[in-house]
mmCIF file of C-alpha atoms and ligand atoms in Angstrom:
data_model
loop_
_atom_site.group_PDB
_atom_site.id
_atom_site.type_symbol
_atom_site.label_atom_id
_atom_site.label_comp_id
_atom_site.label_asym_id
_atom_site.label_seq_id
_atom_site.Cartn_x
_atom_site.Cartn_y
_atom_site.Cartn_z
ATOM 1 C CA UNK B 1 -96.698 9.840 84.730
ATOM 2 C CA UNK B 2 -93.483 8.532 83.196
ATOM 3 C CA UNK B 3 -93.709 5.089 84.713
ATOM 4 C CA UNK B 4 -97.416 4.575 84.554
ATOM 5 C CA UNK B 5 -97.207 1.272 82.739
ATOM 6 C CA UNK B 6 -100.040 -0.862 83.940
ATOM 7 C CA UNK B 7 -101.403 -3.994 82.449
ATOM 8 C CA UNK B 8 -104.409 -4.064 84.704
ATOM 9 C CA UNK B 9 -106.892 -4.479 81.918
ATOM 10 C CA UNK B 10 -105.023 -6.924 79.769
ATOM 11 C CA UNK B 11 -105.566 -10.610 80.048
ATOM 12 C CA UNK B 12 -102.379 -12.608 79.777
ATOM 13 C CA UNK B 13 -101.762 -13.052 76.062
ATOM 14 C CA UNK B 14 -102.630 -16.572 75.057
ATOM 15 C CA UNK B 15 -101.184 -16.698 71.577
ATOM 16 C CA UNK B 16 -97.684 -15.683 72.627
ATOM 17 C CA UNK B 17 -96.209 -17.389 75.658
ATOM 18 C CA UNK B 18 -94.151 -14.432 76.678
ATOM 19 C CA UNK B 19 -93.768 -10.748 77.070
ATOM 20 C CA UNK B 20 -91.845 -9.042 74.328
ATOM 21 C CA UNK B 21 -88.149 -8.671 74.926
ATOM 22 C CA UNK B 22 -86.641 -6.157 75.130
ATOM 23 C CA UNK B 23 -89.603 -3.805 75.570
ATOM 24 C CA UNK B 24 -91.003 -5.743 78.520
ATOM 25 C CA UNK B 25 -94.559 -5.227 77.255
ATOM 26 C CA UNK B 26 -97.276 -7.833 76.825
ATOM 27 C CA UNK B 27 -96.867 -8.987 73.236
ATOM 28 C CA UNK B 28 -99.440 -9.805 70.595
ATOM 29 C CA UNK B 29 -99.130 -10.925 67.006
ATOM 30 C CA UNK B 30 -101.636 -8.349 65.790
ATOM 31 C CA UNK B 31 -103.703 -5.434 67.054
ATOM 32 C CA UNK B 32 -106.788 -7.641 66.608
ATOM 33 C CA UNK B 33 -105.352 -10.032 69.212
ATOM 34 C CA UNK B 34 -104.571 -7.168 71.569
ATOM 35 C CA UNK B 35 -108.146 -5.888 71.322
ATOM 36 C CA UNK B 36 -109.552 -9.374 71.846
ATOM 37 C CA UNK B 37 -107.549 -9.728 75.069
ATOM 38 C CA UNK B 38 -108.551 -6.297 76.398
ATOM 39 C CA UNK B 39 -111.335 -5.916 78.929
ATOM 40 C CA UNK B 40 -110.696 -2.291 79.857
ATOM 41 C CA UNK B 41 -112.630 0.758 78.733
ATOM 42 C CA UNK B 42 -109.864 3.068 77.511
ATOM 43 C CA UNK B 43 -107.829 3.516 74.375
ATOM 44 C CA UNK B 44 -104.796 1.218 73.996
ATOM 45 C CA UNK B 45 -101.312 2.417 73.081
ATOM 46 C CA UNK B 46 -99.467 0.124 70.699
ATOM 47 C CA UNK B 47 -95.718 -0.025 70.148
ATOM 48 C CA UNK B 48 -94.162 -1.921 67.246
ATOM 49 C CA UNK B 49 -90.710 -2.843 68.614
ATOM 50 C CA UNK B 50 -89.379 -3.965 65.257
ATOM 51 C CA UNK B 51 -90.362 -0.712 63.561
ATOM 52 C CA UNK B 52 -88.620 1.367 66.240
ATOM 53 C CA UNK B 53 -85.530 -0.852 66.135
ATOM 54 C CA UNK B 54 -85.416 -0.517 62.329
ATOM 55 C CA UNK B 55 -85.589 3.286 62.564
ATOM 56 C CA UNK B 56 -82.730 3.212 65.067
ATOM 57 C CA UNK B 57 -80.747 1.041 62.687
ATOM 58 C CA UNK B 58 -81.380 3.513 59.830
ATOM 59 C CA UNK B 59 -79.864 6.317 61.897
ATOM 60 C CA UNK B 60 -77.051 4.318 63.487
ATOM 61 C CA UNK B 61 -75.862 3.093 60.104
ATOM 62 C CA UNK B 62 -76.647 6.182 58.000
ATOM 63 C CA UNK B 63 -76.346 9.361 60.036
ATOM 64 C CA UNK B 64 -72.791 10.744 59.835
ATOM 65 C CA UNK B 65 -72.264 11.101 63.594
ATOM 66 C CA UNK B 66 -73.501 10.208 67.062
ATOM 67 C CA UNK B 67 -77.238 9.586 67.326
ATOM 68 C CA UNK B 68 -78.961 11.043 70.413
ATOM 69 C CA UNK B 69 -82.583 10.063 71.014
ATOM 70 C CA UNK B 70 -84.672 13.130 71.956
ATOM 71 C CA UNK B 71 -86.498 11.518 74.865
ATOM 72 C CA UNK B 72 -89.452 13.934 74.881
ATOM 73 C CA UNK B 73 -90.786 12.396 71.652
ATOM 74 C CA UNK B 74 -91.797 9.293 73.619
ATOM 75 C CA UNK B 75 -90.374 8.700 77.094
ATOM 76 C CA UNK B 76 -92.098 5.335 77.600
ATOM 77 C CA UNK B 77 -89.562 3.014 79.263
ATOM 78 C CA UNK B 78 -90.332 0.407 76.615
ATOM 79 C CA UNK B 79 -89.241 2.806 73.868
ATOM 80 C CA UNK B 80 -85.993 3.515 75.719
ATOM 81 C CA UNK B 81 -85.370 -0.232 76.144
ATOM 82 C CA UNK B 82 -86.054 -0.955 72.475
ATOM 83 C CA UNK B 83 -83.657 1.790 71.361
ATOM 84 C CA UNK B 84 -80.979 0.692 73.827
ATOM 85 C CA UNK B 85 -81.166 -2.879 72.680
ATOM 86 C CA UNK B 86 -80.976 -1.691 69.047
ATOM 87 C CA UNK B 87 -77.572 -0.209 69.945
ATOM 88 C CA UNK B 88 -78.476 3.421 70.620
ATOM 89 C CA UNK B 89 -76.372 4.760 73.506
ATOM 90 C CA UNK B 90 -76.896 8.555 73.609
ATOM 91 C CA UNK B 91 -79.964 10.375 74.885
ATOM 92 C CA UNK B 92 -81.032 14.021 74.665
ATOM 93 C CA UNK B 93 -82.794 14.921 77.913
ATOM 94 C CA UNK B 94 -84.327 18.162 79.168
ATOM 95 C CA UNK B 95 -85.387 17.689 82.773
ATOM 96 C CA UNK B 96 -84.585 15.987 86.064
ATOM 97 C CA UNK B 97 -87.299 13.412 85.449
ATOM 98 C CA UNK B 98 -85.980 12.572 81.987
ATOM 99 C CA UNK B 99 -82.470 12.162 83.408
ATOM 100 C CA UNK B 100 -83.686 9.858 86.182
ATOM 101 C CA UNK B 101 -85.915 7.935 83.813
ATOM 102 C CA UNK B 102 -83.190 7.173 81.279
ATOM 103 C CA UNK B 103 -80.711 6.267 84.012
ATOM 104 C CA UNK B 104 -83.224 3.907 85.611
ATOM 105 C CA UNK B 105 -83.775 2.102 82.317
ATOM 106 C CA UNK B 106 -80.234 2.300 80.901
ATOM 107 C CA UNK B 107 -77.708 3.095 83.656
ATOM 108 C CA UNK B 108 -74.802 3.299 81.199
ATOM 109 C CA UNK B 109 -76.514 5.712 78.800
ATOM 110 C CA UNK B 110 -74.605 8.816 77.770
ATOM 111 C CA UNK B 111 -76.845 11.794 78.557
ATOM 112 C CA UNK B 112 -76.858 15.189 76.889
ATOM 113 C CA UNK B 113 -78.817 17.957 78.631
ATOM 114 C CA UNK B 114 -79.729 19.904 75.507
ATOM 115 C CA UNK B 115 -82.436 22.179 76.899
ATOM 116 C CA UNK B 116 -80.944 25.670 76.570
ATOM 117 C CA UNK B 117 -82.726 27.030 79.671
ATOM 118 C CA UNK B 118 -82.561 24.840 82.760
ATOM 119 C CA UNK B 119 -83.372 25.371 86.411
ATOM 120 C CA UNK B 120 -80.356 25.565 88.724
ATOM 121 C CA UNK B 121 -81.498 22.347 90.418
ATOM 122 C CA UNK B 122 -81.611 20.598 87.045
ATOM 123 C CA UNK B 123 -78.046 21.678 86.233
ATOM 124 C CA UNK B 124 -76.743 20.555 89.636
ATOM 125 C CA UNK B 125 -78.635 17.256 89.501
ATOM 126 C CA UNK B 126 -77.429 16.538 85.973
ATOM 127 C CA UNK B 127 -73.822 17.212 86.872
ATOM 128 C CA UNK B 128 -74.055 15.058 90.010
ATOM 129 C CA UNK B 129 -75.494 12.266 87.860
ATOM 130 C CA UNK B 130 -72.533 12.395 85.505
ATOM 131 C CA UNK B 131 -74.021 14.495 82.709
ATOM 132 C CA UNK B 132 -71.166 16.429 81.067
ATOM 133 C CA UNK B 133 -72.893 17.803 77.958
ATOM 134 C CA UNK B 134 -75.069 20.899 78.321
ATOM 135 C CA UNK B 135 -76.621 23.353 75.885
ATOM 136 C CA UNK B 136 -77.038 27.097 76.417
ATOM 137 C CA UNK B 137 -78.009 30.109 74.344
ATOM 138 C CA UNK B 138 -77.008 33.120 76.460
ATOM 139 C CA UNK B 139 -74.435 34.468 78.908
ATOM 140 C CA UNK B 140 -76.791 34.245 81.900
ATOM 141 C CA UNK B 141 -77.224 30.505 81.350
ATOM 142 C CA UNK B 142 -73.444 30.069 81.106
ATOM 143 C CA UNK B 143 -73.131 31.776 84.498
ATOM 144 C CA UNK B 144 -75.762 29.411 85.948
ATOM 145 C CA UNK B 145 -73.971 26.348 84.578
ATOM 146 C CA UNK B 146 -70.608 27.482 85.957
ATOM 147 C CA UNK B 147 -72.149 28.305 89.363
ATOM 148 C CA UNK B 148 -73.991 25.040 89.728
ATOM 149 C CA UNK B 149 -71.035 22.892 88.643
ATOM 150 C CA UNK B 150 -68.478 24.868 90.691
ATOM 151 C CA UNK B 151 -66.792 25.831 87.399
ATOM 152 C CA UNK B 152 -66.118 22.209 86.550
ATOM 153 C CA UNK B 153 -63.249 21.601 84.155
ATOM 154 C CA UNK B 154 -64.882 18.686 82.330
ATOM 155 C CA UNK B 155 -67.870 20.333 80.675
ATOM 156 C CA UNK B 156 -68.835 19.993 77.030
ATOM 157 C CA UNK B 157 -70.794 23.104 76.133
ATOM 158 C CA UNK B 158 -73.075 23.339 73.123
ATOM 159 C CA UNK B 159 -74.126 26.826 71.996
ATOM 160 C CA UNK B 160 -77.686 26.704 70.671
ATOM 161 C CA UNK B 161 -78.064 28.849 67.563
ATOM 162 C CA UNK B 162 -81.229 30.410 66.251
ATOM 163 C CA UNK B 163 -81.767 29.111 62.713
ATOM 164 C CA UNK B 164 -84.756 29.536 60.399
ATOM 165 C CA UNK B 165 -87.566 26.943 60.496
ATOM 166 C CA UNK B 166 -88.587 27.527 56.848
ATOM 167 C CA UNK B 167 -88.757 23.891 55.793
ATOM 168 C CA UNK B 168 -90.520 22.556 58.861
ATOM 169 C CA UNK B 169 -94.161 21.576 59.326
ATOM 170 C CA UNK B 170 -93.710 22.283 63.054
ATOM 171 C CA UNK B 171 -91.547 25.407 63.311
ATOM 172 C CA UNK B 172 -89.514 25.740 66.499
ATOM 173 C CA UNK B 173 -87.927 29.130 65.808
ATOM 174 C CA UNK B 174 -88.490 32.076 68.081
ATOM 175 C CA UNK B 175 -88.119 30.484 71.498
ATOM 176 C CA UNK B 176 -84.501 29.379 71.846
ATOM 177 C CA UNK B 177 -81.218 30.122 70.176
ATOM 178 C CA UNK B 178 -78.598 32.879 70.087
ATOM 179 C CA UNK B 179 -78.634 35.286 67.129
ATOM 180 C CA UNK B 180 -75.421 35.761 65.134
ATOM 181 C CA UNK B 181 -73.694 38.429 67.235
ATOM 182 C CA UNK B 182 -74.780 36.926 70.543
ATOM 183 C CA UNK B 183 -73.513 33.543 69.390
ATOM 184 C CA UNK B 184 -70.145 35.006 68.407
ATOM 185 C CA UNK B 185 -69.770 36.558 71.878
ATOM 186 C CA UNK B 186 -70.960 33.412 73.590
ATOM 187 C CA UNK B 187 -68.538 31.174 71.695
ATOM 188 C CA UNK B 188 -65.677 33.431 72.771
ATOM 189 C CA UNK B 189 -66.805 33.645 76.418
ATOM 190 C CA UNK B 190 -67.555 29.933 76.753
ATOM 191 C CA UNK B 191 -64.406 28.654 75.052
ATOM 192 C CA UNK B 192 -62.116 28.789 78.129
ATOM 193 C CA UNK B 193 -64.709 26.982 80.280
ATOM 194 C CA UNK B 194 -65.312 24.039 77.952
ATOM 195 C CA UNK B 195 -63.151 20.974 77.373
ATOM 196 C CA UNK B 196 -65.119 20.700 74.188
ATOM 197 C CA UNK B 197 -67.103 23.524 72.664
ATOM 198 C CA UNK B 198 -69.729 23.001 70.022
ATOM 199 C CA UNK B 199 -72.806 24.448 68.428
ATOM 200 C CA UNK B 200 -76.269 22.971 68.090
ATOM 201 C CA UNK B 201 -79.405 23.993 66.230
ATOM 202 C CA UNK B 202 -82.867 22.681 65.417
ATOM 203 C CA UNK B 203 -84.276 23.336 61.949
ATOM 204 C CA UNK B 204 -87.855 22.714 63.171
ATOM 205 C CA UNK B 205 -89.726 19.468 63.563
ATOM 206 C CA UNK B 206 -90.972 17.422 60.596
ATOM 207 C CA UNK B 207 -88.550 19.290 58.331
ATOM 208 C CA UNK B 208 -89.528 18.548 54.736
ATOM 209 C CA UNK B 209 -86.511 20.179 53.098
ATOM 210 C CA UNK B 210 -83.104 18.442 53.184
ATOM 211 C CA UNK B 211 -81.429 21.754 52.293
ATOM 212 C CA UNK B 212 -82.475 23.269 55.631
ATOM 213 C CA UNK B 213 -79.630 21.293 57.223
ATOM 214 C CA UNK B 214 -77.128 22.408 54.574
ATOM 215 C CA UNK B 215 -78.136 26.057 55.058
ATOM 216 C CA UNK B 216 -77.743 25.732 58.823
ATOM 217 C CA UNK B 217 -74.279 24.194 58.424
ATOM 218 C CA UNK B 218 -73.207 27.011 56.060
ATOM 219 C CA UNK B 219 -74.372 29.450 58.713
ATOM 220 C CA UNK B 220 -72.330 27.630 61.378
ATOM 221 C CA UNK B 221 -69.260 28.085 59.149
ATOM 222 C CA UNK B 222 -69.803 31.858 58.954
ATOM 223 C CA UNK B 223 -70.300 32.026 62.672
ATOM 224 C CA UNK B 224 -67.205 30.011 63.554
ATOM 225 C CA UNK B 225 -65.140 32.223 61.218
ATOM 226 C CA UNK B 226 -66.536 35.411 62.720
ATOM 227 C CA UNK B 227 -65.912 34.189 66.276
ATOM 228 C CA UNK B 228 -62.389 33.077 65.480
ATOM 229 C CA UNK B 229 -62.499 30.317 68.088
ATOM 230 C CA UNK B 230 -62.066 26.643 67.403
ATOM 231 C CA UNK B 231 -65.129 24.437 67.732
ATOM 232 C CA UNK B 232 -65.012 20.725 68.450
ATOM 233 C CA UNK B 233 -68.516 19.584 67.581
ATOM 234 C CA UNK B 234 -71.585 20.344 65.505
ATOM 235 C CA UNK B 235 -74.981 19.043 66.588
ATOM 236 C CA UNK B 236 -77.490 18.978 63.718
ATOM 237 C CA UNK B 237 -80.462 18.628 66.095
ATOM 238 C CA UNK B 238 -83.698 16.863 65.293
ATOM 239 C CA UNK B 239 -86.376 17.618 62.728
ATOM 240 C CA UNK B 240 -86.027 14.450 60.645
ATOM 241 C CA UNK B 241 -89.474 13.727 59.223
ATOM 242 C CA UNK B 242 -91.761 10.759 58.716
ATOM 243 C CA UNK B 243 -94.527 10.339 56.139
ATOM 244 C CA UNK B 244 -98.033 11.419 57.119
ATOM 245 C CA UNK B 245 -100.917 11.547 54.636
ATOM 246 C CA UNK B 246 -100.405 14.670 52.511
ATOM 247 C CA UNK B 247 -96.858 15.114 53.867
ATOM 248 C CA UNK B 248 -94.428 12.803 52.120
ATOM 249 C CA UNK B 249 -90.820 13.823 52.746
ATOM 250 C CA UNK B 250 -87.641 12.982 50.822
ATOM 251 C CA UNK B 251 -85.947 9.680 51.746
ATOM 252 C CA UNK B 252 -83.948 9.694 55.001
ATOM 253 C CA UNK B 253 -80.845 8.782 53.019
ATOM 254 C CA UNK B 254 -81.156 12.131 51.181
ATOM 255 C CA UNK B 255 -81.022 13.972 54.509
ATOM 256 C CA UNK B 256 -77.931 12.034 55.566
ATOM 257 C CA UNK B 257 -76.229 12.612 52.199
ATOM 258 C CA UNK B 258 -77.001 16.343 52.252
ATOM 259 C CA UNK B 259 -75.644 16.668 55.790
ATOM 260 C CA UNK B 260 -72.542 14.657 54.933
ATOM 261 C CA UNK B 261 -71.815 16.870 51.913
ATOM 262 C CA UNK B 262 -72.446 20.109 53.785
ATOM 263 C CA UNK B 263 -70.146 18.989 56.611
ATOM 264 C CA UNK B 264 -67.367 18.341 54.105
ATOM 265 C CA UNK B 265 -67.966 21.578 52.165
ATOM 266 C CA UNK B 266 -67.810 23.644 55.335
ATOM 267 C CA UNK B 267 -64.711 21.986 56.721
ATOM 268 C CA UNK B 268 -66.477 20.139 59.553
ATOM 269 C CA UNK B 269 -65.760 16.598 58.425
ATOM 270 C CA UNK B 270 -63.233 16.020 61.208
ATOM 271 C CA UNK B 271 -65.336 17.441 64.029
ATOM 272 C CA UNK B 272 -67.542 15.412 66.309
ATOM 273 C CA UNK B 273 -70.988 15.362 64.667
ATOM 274 C CA UNK B 274 -74.211 14.788 66.581
ATOM 275 C CA UNK B 275 -77.886 14.450 65.679
ATOM 276 C CA UNK B 276 -80.950 14.424 67.950
ATOM 277 C CA UNK B 277 -83.819 12.656 66.187
ATOM 278 C CA UNK B 278 -87.042 12.250 68.152
ATOM 279 C CA UNK B 279 -89.942 11.907 65.746
ATOM 280 C CA UNK B 280 -88.053 9.900 63.125
ATOM 281 C CA UNK B 281 -87.080 7.209 65.634
ATOM 282 C CA UNK B 282 -90.474 6.423 67.090
ATOM 283 C CA UNK B 283 -93.409 8.022 65.220
ATOM 284 C CA UNK B 284 -94.069 5.084 62.907
ATOM 285 C CA UNK B 285 -93.452 2.597 65.692
ATOM 286 C CA UNK B 286 -96.491 3.601 67.730
ATOM 287 C CA UNK B 287 -100.230 3.863 67.248
ATOM 288 C CA UNK B 288 -103.381 4.228 69.293
ATOM 289 C CA UNK B 289 -106.356 1.914 69.257
ATOM 290 C CA UNK B 290 -109.468 3.927 69.975
ATOM 291 C CA UNK B 291 -113.082 2.764 70.136
ATOM 292 C CA UNK B 292 -116.132 4.424 68.633
ATOM 293 C CA UNK B 293 -118.595 5.210 71.439
ATOM 294 C CA UNK B 294 -121.219 6.774 69.236
ATOM 295 C CA UNK B 295 -121.811 7.773 65.643
ATOM 296 C CA UNK B 296 -123.854 10.817 64.636
ATOM 297 C CA UNK B 297 -123.931 10.996 60.841
ATOM 298 C CA UNK B 298 -120.370 11.624 59.743
ATOM 299 C CA UNK B 299 -119.140 12.410 63.276
ATOM 300 C CA UNK B 300 -117.478 9.712 65.360
ATOM 301 C CA UNK B 301 -117.189 10.082 69.136
ATOM 302 C CA UNK B 302 -114.090 8.210 70.361
ATOM 303 C CA UNK B 303 -112.427 7.293 73.649
ATOM 304 C CA UNK B 304 -109.216 9.167 72.676
ATOM 305 C CA UNK B 305 -108.713 12.712 71.459
ATOM 306 C CA UNK B 306 -106.877 16.003 71.806
ATOM 307 C CA UNK B 307 -106.136 15.453 75.504
ATOM 308 C CA UNK B 308 -105.111 11.890 74.749
ATOM 309 C CA UNK B 309 -102.692 11.002 71.989
ATOM 310 C CA UNK B 310 -104.414 13.038 69.244
ATOM 311 C CA UNK B 311 -103.233 16.547 70.177
ATOM 312 C CA UNK B 312 -101.625 17.226 66.792
ATOM 313 C CA UNK B 313 -104.627 15.771 64.967
ATOM 314 C CA UNK B 314 -106.834 18.241 66.822
ATOM 315 C CA UNK B 315 -104.764 21.387 67.338
ATOM 316 C CA UNK B 316 -102.681 21.214 64.128
ATOM 317 C CA UNK B 317 -105.271 19.389 61.986
ATOM 318 C CA UNK B 318 -102.761 16.686 61.087
ATOM 319 C CA UNK B 319 -104.331 13.783 59.229
ATOM 320 C CA UNK B 320 -102.793 10.737 60.781
ATOM 321 C CA UNK B 321 -103.287 7.462 58.910
ATOM 322 C CA UNK B 322 -106.362 5.623 60.192
ATOM 323 C CA UNK B 323 -107.834 2.211 59.591
ATOM 324 C CA UNK B 324 -110.824 0.495 61.044
ATOM 325 C CA UNK B 325 -109.566 -2.649 62.760
ATOM 326 C CA UNK B 326 -112.949 -4.288 63.187
ATOM 327 C CA UNK B 327 -114.288 -3.848 59.628
ATOM 328 C CA UNK B 328 -112.659 -3.983 56.215
ATOM 329 C CA UNK B 329 -111.937 -0.610 54.632
ATOM 330 C CA UNK B 330 -112.480 -1.029 50.906
ATOM 331 C CA UNK B 331 -113.994 0.989 48.120
ATOM 332 C CA UNK B 332 -116.317 -1.934 47.285
ATOM 333 C CA UNK B 333 -117.833 -2.055 50.751
ATOM 334 C CA UNK B 334 -118.173 1.742 50.802
ATOM 335 C CA UNK B 335 -115.999 4.353 52.442
ATOM 336 C CA UNK B 336 -116.793 7.776 53.802
ATOM 337 C CA UNK B 337 -115.083 10.851 55.238
ATOM 338 C CA UNK B 338 -115.508 11.371 58.971
ATOM 339 C CA UNK B 339 -114.766 13.963 61.602
ATOM 340 C CA UNK B 340 -113.726 12.598 65.000
ATOM 341 C CA UNK B 341 -114.414 13.897 68.516
ATOM 342 C CA UNK B 342 -112.469 13.004 71.661
ATOM 343 C CA UNK B 343 -114.161 11.924 74.909
ATOM 344 C CA UNK B 344 -113.724 15.080 77.021
ATOM 345 C CA UNK B 345 -116.350 17.760 77.436
ATOM 346 C CA UNK B 346 -114.104 20.412 75.869
ATOM 347 C CA UNK B 347 -115.196 21.605 72.446
ATOM 348 C CA UNK B 348 -111.526 21.929 71.363
ATOM 349 C CA UNK B 349 -111.442 18.140 71.526
ATOM 350 C CA UNK B 350 -112.187 17.634 67.828
ATOM 351 C CA UNK B 351 -110.132 16.157 64.997
ATOM 352 C CA UNK B 352 -111.444 17.647 61.771
ATOM 353 C CA UNK B 353 -109.604 15.262 59.451
ATOM 354 C CA UNK B 354 -111.333 14.312 57.247
ATOM 355 C CA UNK B 355 -110.575 10.667 57.993
ATOM 356 C CA UNK B 356 -111.590 8.017 55.493
ATOM 357 C CA UNK B 357 -113.203 4.982 57.126
ATOM 358 C CA UNK B 358 -115.768 2.310 56.266
ATOM 359 C CA UNK B 359 -119.177 3.839 55.571
ATOM 360 C CA UNK B 360 -120.862 1.389 57.956
ATOM 361 C CA UNK B 361 -118.537 2.055 60.921
ATOM 362 C CA UNK B 362 -120.492 2.244 64.183
ATOM 363 C CA UNK B 363 -120.466 2.071 67.958
ATOM 364 C CA UNK B 364 -118.039 -0.551 69.257
ATOM 365 C CA UNK B 365 -115.737 -0.480 66.241
ATOM 366 C CA UNK B 366 -112.019 0.044 66.869
ATOM 367 C CA UNK B 367 -109.893 2.460 64.860
ATOM 368 C CA UNK B 368 -106.112 2.323 64.711
ATOM 369 C CA UNK B 369 -104.667 5.839 64.437
ATOM 370 C CA UNK B 370 -101.128 5.318 63.224
ATOM 371 C CA UNK B 371 -97.809 7.177 63.512
ATOM 372 C CA UNK B 372 -98.522 8.346 67.050
ATOM 373 C CA UNK B 373 -95.329 6.924 68.529
ATOM 374 C CA UNK B 374 -93.843 10.432 68.664
ATOM 375 C CA UNK B 375 -95.635 13.413 70.242
ATOM 376 C CA UNK B 376 -98.850 11.364 70.408
ATOM 377 C CA UNK B 377 -98.664 8.909 73.277
ATOM 378 C CA UNK B 378 -96.187 11.264 74.960
ATOM 379 C CA UNK B 379 -98.672 14.154 75.100
ATOM 380 C CA UNK B 380 -101.610 12.249 76.563
ATOM 381 C CA UNK B 381 -103.114 13.658 79.768
ATOM 382 C CA UNK B 382 -105.719 12.321 82.207
ATOM 383 C CA UNK B 383 -108.003 15.327 81.720
ATOM 384 C CA UNK B 384 -111.627 14.639 82.530
ATOM 385 C CA UNK B 385 -110.767 11.124 83.702
ATOM 386 C CA UNK B 386 -109.904 9.802 80.261
ATOM 387 C CA UNK B 387 -106.512 8.199 79.767
ATOM 388 C CA UNK B 388 -104.918 5.104 78.318
ATOM 389 C CA UNK B 389 -103.206 2.944 80.912
ATOM 390 C CA UNK B 390 -102.366 0.037 78.663
ATOM 391 C CA UNK B 391 -99.399 -0.187 76.309
ATOM 392 C CA UNK B 392 -98.815 -3.356 74.330
ATOM 393 C CA UNK B 393 -96.192 -4.578 71.897
ATOM 394 C CA UNK B 394 -97.505 -5.784 68.547
ATOM 395 C CA UNK B 395 -95.162 -7.834 66.426
ATOM 396 C CA UNK B 396 -96.778 -7.435 63.002
ATOM 397 C CA UNK B 397 -97.811 -4.118 61.559
ATOM 398 C CA UNK B 398 -100.540 -3.889 58.922
HETATM 399 C C1 PLP Q 401 -87.642 18.219 70.386
HETATM 400 C C2 PLP Q 401 -86.186 18.284 70.196
HETATM 401 C C3 PLP Q 401 -85.542 17.341 69.376
HETATM 402 C C4 PLP Q 401 -86.285 16.305 68.572
HETATM 403 O O1 PLP Q 401 -86.926 16.887 67.486
HETATM 404 P P1 PLP Q 401 -87.658 16.002 66.359
HETATM 405 O O2 PLP Q 401 -88.237 17.004 65.463
HETATM 406 O O3 PLP Q 401 -88.645 15.159 67.050
HETATM 407 O O4 PLP Q 401 -86.604 15.166 65.722
HETATM 408 C C5 PLP Q 401 -84.180 17.403 69.300
HETATM 409 N N1 PLP Q 401 -83.462 18.330 69.967
HETATM 410 C C6 PLP Q 401 -84.053 19.251 70.756
HETATM 411 C C7 PLP Q 401 -83.195 20.244 71.474
HETATM 412 C C8 PLP Q 401 -85.422 19.267 70.896
HETATM 413 O O5 PLP Q 401 -86.015 20.175 71.679
#
């Protein structure tokens, strides 16, 4: 599924002579041009290379440490190529396939296996492939790592801490992470086996509160003091937000400033600092073009949905920004609130919205659902025979 890039249904772009570099995708000036060139029947995934590169630049120049891209947010090879060519060199991977994928696209990438619970095969494969950074949150996982690497003496171990998800729209607490006393024990046990020992945490995805990072760093201070062992690195995880309708976060610079201050206050300024943004690097740089197959009153039946790239729109009722590509959306012409249904026969395949679109929208119209570059395109399945097989680069975003 990772490498399923196919351009089968895309005529060679006529307006641009070339494929986009570096993404390697067919390039169009606008989504209108991409739709005009398309003779397939499915939704189309759009990437905006310049938007992704700009997000990378924001992190590379502003985040006070190493920037790791959390590959699960969007593992499309084009996304990896865009980030690499923007200067990003570190990748947070979780599985054998993610390791192989990143190494096939960027052989010199520095990989961090930050999943706290890995299969033995994954650990062995990662180590054989040169991965020297691994996360863990319990003694049993430490034993697995030492077994599968023959107690290697060049491991960087990152102890994953449980921290609250209070400020996050997508809480991640409750699955991974050592509690205080466990973490103290684990830091002490792991210390002799690590060339570098660090801690990592995740404050929850789409974290709307800059202070969540400061609180987590204060907690790391208490923990390091209680353990009485030296730590070499602090990984602030992901969680950096983007703006969705009804969810407008503080500026990214405020997150970086808060983290920078908290690092200094807690005496971590000289340690190696890491961050693992996923959503913030690629959400705004991707969207889905979906076609209306039928209208029933204020319900639109589309060729993409919960089992495509609209999982969060359906299951979490997120209101992604939408615009009708094929008709003007303006108050003068009339607008209306719609509910949207995906193409599968499952009744969970519904996006309640409401989504504001032109009142006269109808069969054959195309809708661009924006900000799906993270956890949208990446979650799409081929359930019921519906899937998007076409990804294009669009150079100008509306
Ligand atoms: C998912 C994940 C990330 C990325 O989180 P975002 O909220 O997308 O920034 C980073 N680190 C780990 C360990 C993750 O599981």
